[in-house]
Coordinates of C-alpha atoms in Angstrom, one line a residue:
Chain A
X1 CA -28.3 12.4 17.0
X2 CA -25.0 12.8 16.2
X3 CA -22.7 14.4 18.0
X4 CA -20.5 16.2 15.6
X5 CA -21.0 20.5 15.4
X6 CA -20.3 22.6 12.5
X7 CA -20.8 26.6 13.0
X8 CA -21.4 29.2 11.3
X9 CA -24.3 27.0 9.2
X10 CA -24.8 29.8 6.1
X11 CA -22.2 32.3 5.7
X12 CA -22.1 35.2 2.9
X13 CA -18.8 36.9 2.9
X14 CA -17.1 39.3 0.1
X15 CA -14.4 38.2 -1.7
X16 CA -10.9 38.9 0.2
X17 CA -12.0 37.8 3.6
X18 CA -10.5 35.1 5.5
X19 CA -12.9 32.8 7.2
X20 CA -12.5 29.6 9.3
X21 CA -15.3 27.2 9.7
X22 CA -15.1 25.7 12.8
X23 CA -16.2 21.7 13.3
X24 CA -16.4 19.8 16.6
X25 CA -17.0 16.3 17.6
X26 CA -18.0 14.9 21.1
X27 CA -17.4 11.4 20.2
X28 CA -13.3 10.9 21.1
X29 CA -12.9 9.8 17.8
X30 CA -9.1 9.8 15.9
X31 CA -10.6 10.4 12.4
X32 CA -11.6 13.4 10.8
X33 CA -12.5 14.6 7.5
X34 CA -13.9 17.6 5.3
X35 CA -15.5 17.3 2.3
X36 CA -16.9 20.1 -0.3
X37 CA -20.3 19.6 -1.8
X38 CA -22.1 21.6 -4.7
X39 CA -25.5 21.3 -4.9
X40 CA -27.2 17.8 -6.3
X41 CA -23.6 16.8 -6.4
X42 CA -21.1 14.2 -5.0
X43 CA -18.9 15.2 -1.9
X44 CA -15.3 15.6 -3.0
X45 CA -12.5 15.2 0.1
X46 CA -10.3 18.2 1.0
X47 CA -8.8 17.4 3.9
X48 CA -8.5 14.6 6.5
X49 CA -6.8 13.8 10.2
X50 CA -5.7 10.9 11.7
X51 CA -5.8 12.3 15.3
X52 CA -3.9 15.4 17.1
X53 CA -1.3 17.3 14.5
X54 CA -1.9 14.6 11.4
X55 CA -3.2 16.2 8.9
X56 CA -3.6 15.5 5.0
X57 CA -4.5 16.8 1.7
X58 CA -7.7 15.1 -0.1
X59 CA -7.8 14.3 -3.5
X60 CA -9.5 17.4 -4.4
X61 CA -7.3 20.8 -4.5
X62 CA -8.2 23.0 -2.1
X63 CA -6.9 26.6 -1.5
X64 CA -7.8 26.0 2.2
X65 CA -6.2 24.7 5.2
X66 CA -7.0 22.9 8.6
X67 CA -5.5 22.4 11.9
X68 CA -6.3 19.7 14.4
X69 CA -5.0 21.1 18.0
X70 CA -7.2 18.7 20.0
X71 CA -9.0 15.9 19.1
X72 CA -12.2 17.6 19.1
X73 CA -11.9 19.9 17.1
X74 CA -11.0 20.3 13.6
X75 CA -11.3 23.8 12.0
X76 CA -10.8 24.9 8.7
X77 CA -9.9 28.6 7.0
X78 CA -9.8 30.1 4.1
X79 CA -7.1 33.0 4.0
X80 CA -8.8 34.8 1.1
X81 CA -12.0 33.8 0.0
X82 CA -13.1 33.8 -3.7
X83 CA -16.6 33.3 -5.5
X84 CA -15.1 29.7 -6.8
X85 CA -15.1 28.8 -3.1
X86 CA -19.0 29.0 -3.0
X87 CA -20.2 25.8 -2.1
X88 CA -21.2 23.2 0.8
X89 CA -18.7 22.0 3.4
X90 CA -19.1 19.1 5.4
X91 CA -17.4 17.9 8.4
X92 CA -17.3 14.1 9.5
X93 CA -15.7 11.5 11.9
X94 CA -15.1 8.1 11.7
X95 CA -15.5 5.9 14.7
X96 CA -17.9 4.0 16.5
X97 CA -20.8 5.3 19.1
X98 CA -22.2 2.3 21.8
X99 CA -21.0 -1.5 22.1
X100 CA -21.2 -4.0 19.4
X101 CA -21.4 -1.2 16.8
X102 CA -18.7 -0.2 13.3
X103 CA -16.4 2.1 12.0
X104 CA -19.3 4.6 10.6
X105 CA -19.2 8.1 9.3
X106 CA -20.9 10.7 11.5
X107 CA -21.1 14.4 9.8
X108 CA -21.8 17.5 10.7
X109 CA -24.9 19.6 9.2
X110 CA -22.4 21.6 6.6
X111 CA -21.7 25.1 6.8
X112 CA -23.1 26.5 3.3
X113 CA -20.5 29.3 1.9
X114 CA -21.4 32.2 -0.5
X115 CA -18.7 34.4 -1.7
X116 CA -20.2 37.5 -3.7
Chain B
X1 CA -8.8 6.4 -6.4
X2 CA -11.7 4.2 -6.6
X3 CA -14.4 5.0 -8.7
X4 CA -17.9 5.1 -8.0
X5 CA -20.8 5.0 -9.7
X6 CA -24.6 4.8 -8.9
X7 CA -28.1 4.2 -11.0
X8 CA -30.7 5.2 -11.5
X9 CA -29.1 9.2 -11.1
X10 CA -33.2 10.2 -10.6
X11 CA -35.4 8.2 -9.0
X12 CA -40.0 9.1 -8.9
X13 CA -41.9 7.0 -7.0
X14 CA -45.1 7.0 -5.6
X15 CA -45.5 6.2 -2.4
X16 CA -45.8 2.6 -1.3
X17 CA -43.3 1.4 -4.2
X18 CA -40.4 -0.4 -3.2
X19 CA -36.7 0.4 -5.1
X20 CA -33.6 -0.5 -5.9
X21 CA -30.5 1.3 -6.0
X22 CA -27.0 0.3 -7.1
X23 CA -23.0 1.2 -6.2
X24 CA -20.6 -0.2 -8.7
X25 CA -17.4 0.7 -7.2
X26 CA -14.0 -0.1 -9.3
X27 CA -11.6 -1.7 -6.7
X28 CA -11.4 -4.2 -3.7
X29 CA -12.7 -2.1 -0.8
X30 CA -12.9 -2.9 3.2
X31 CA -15.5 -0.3 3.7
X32 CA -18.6 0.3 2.3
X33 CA -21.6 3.0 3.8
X34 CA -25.2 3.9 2.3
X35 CA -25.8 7.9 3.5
X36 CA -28.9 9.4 3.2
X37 CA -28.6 13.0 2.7
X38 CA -32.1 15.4 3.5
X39 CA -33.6 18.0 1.8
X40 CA -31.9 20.2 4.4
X41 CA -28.1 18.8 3.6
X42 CA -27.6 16.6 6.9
X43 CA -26.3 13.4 5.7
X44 CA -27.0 10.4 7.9
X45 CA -25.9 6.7 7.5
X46 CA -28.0 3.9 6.6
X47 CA -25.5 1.4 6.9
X48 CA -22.1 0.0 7.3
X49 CA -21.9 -3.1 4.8
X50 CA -18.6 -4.0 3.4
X51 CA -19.8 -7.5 2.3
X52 CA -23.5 -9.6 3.2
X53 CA -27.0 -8.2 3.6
X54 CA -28.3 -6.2 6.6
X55 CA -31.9 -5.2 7.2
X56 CA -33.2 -2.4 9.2
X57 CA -37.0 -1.6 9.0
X58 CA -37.8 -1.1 5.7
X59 CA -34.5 -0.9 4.5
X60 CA -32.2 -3.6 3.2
X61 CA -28.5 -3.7 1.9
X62 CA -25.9 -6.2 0.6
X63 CA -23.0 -6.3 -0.8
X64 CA -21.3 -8.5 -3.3
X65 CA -17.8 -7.8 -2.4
X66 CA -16.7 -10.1 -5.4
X67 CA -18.4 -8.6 -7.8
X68 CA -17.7 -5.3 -6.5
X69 CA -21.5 -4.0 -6.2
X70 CA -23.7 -3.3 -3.5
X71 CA -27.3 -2.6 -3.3
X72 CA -29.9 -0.7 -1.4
X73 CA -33.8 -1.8 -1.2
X74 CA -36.4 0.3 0.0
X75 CA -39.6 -0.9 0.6
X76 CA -42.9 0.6 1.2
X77 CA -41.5 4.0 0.3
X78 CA -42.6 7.1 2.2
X79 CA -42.4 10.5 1.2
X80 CA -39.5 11.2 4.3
X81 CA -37.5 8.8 1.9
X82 CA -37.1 11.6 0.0
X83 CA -33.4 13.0 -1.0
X84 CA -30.5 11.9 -2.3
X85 CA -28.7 8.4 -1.2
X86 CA -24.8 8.0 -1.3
X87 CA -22.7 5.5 -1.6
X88 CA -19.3 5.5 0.0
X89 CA -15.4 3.3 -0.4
X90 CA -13.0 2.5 1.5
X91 CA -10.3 0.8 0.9
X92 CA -7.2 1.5 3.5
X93 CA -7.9 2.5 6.9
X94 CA -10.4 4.5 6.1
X95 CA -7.9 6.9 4.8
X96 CA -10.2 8.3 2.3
X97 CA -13.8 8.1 1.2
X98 CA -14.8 8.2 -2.7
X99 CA -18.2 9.1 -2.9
X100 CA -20.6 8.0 -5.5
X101 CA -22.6 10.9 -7.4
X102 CA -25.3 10.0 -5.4
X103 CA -29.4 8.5 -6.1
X104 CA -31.9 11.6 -6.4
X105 CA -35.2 10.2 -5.2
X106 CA -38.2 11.7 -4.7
X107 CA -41.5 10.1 -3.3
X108 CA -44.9 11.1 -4.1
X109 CA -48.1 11.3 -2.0

């Protein structure tokens, strides 16, 4: 339902590479955020955006880094990818979708990483 | 940051049972949201309840803003209810999210 894209949805990559994981949203909204997940575990913040060319560090450290060009989109990348960085991201937005509704979280499905 | 903690971790019921799952959170927040995240990863949100009770279908949260807990009912428990449910804090302009280590639950046929 949502409308919030992440690509590529697996990716196994050797260690070196640099990789960007591209997240987009349809919704217009100002907020974005990625998170990192590990399996059966809680989702950690890396990085959010208040809107065009805000960006921020999240509480956890993160060797990665993001951009936020447009509104829509919200990419993030890697510039040399490790095994430690074998994990789930996840992208979200905060806003509202319809009349009458809240400030609510929408994610993306996650793009899972494996670095061999 | 604002921590976050949920009970039971694991959660078995068999289907029909109706549950109850807590978020104690640490600080004075002016958001709160119950995810449900699938088998597959997605994570979808239940609800937006910073403080009260909202119902929808078999479903129910409230809050106790005061007391700095909220809770999530299921009823009637299907086996789609399966996953892990998160709870989630705000407390400036949505800023940041602290996440809660999440509810495992798994229903059985």
């Amino acid at each position: 339902e949502a409308d919030i894209y992440q690509t590529p949805r697996y990716l196994v990559i050797g260690t070196g590479k640099k990789i960007t994981l591209e997240c987009s949203q349809t919704m217009g909204h100002d907020k974005m955020y990625w998170y990192q997940q590990d399996p059966g575990m809680e989702l950690h913040l890396i990085h959010y955006s208040y809107g065009v060319n805000s960006t921020e560090k999240g509480d956890l450290s993160s060797e990665s880094t993001v951009s936020r060009i447009r509104t829509e989109h919200f990419p993030l990348t890697l510039e040399s990818a490790r095994p430690s960085h074998t994990s789930q991201y996840l992208c979200a937005s905060l806003g509202r979708r319809g009349r009458g509704s809240t400030d609510t979280q929408y994610f993306g499905p996650g793009t899972r990483l494996t670095v061999l | 940051g604002i921590q976050v903690e949920q009970s039971p971790p694991d959660l078995i019921l068999q289907e029909g049972a109706n549950s109850t799952l807590r978020c104690n959170f640490s600080d004075s927040v002016n958001n709160l949201q119950w995810f449900h995240q699938n088998p597959w990863g997605q994570l979808i949100n239940l609800f937006y309840i910073p403080s009260g009770t909202k119902q929808n279908g078999r479903l129910s949260a409230t809050t106790v803003a005061t007391e700095r807990y909220s809770l999530l009912y299921i009823s009637s428990s299907q086996t789609t209810d399966s996953g892990v449910y998160f709870c989630a804090v705000s407390r400036n302009n949505f800023n940041k999210f602290y996440f809660g280590s999440g509810t495992k639950l798994n229903v059985k046929p």
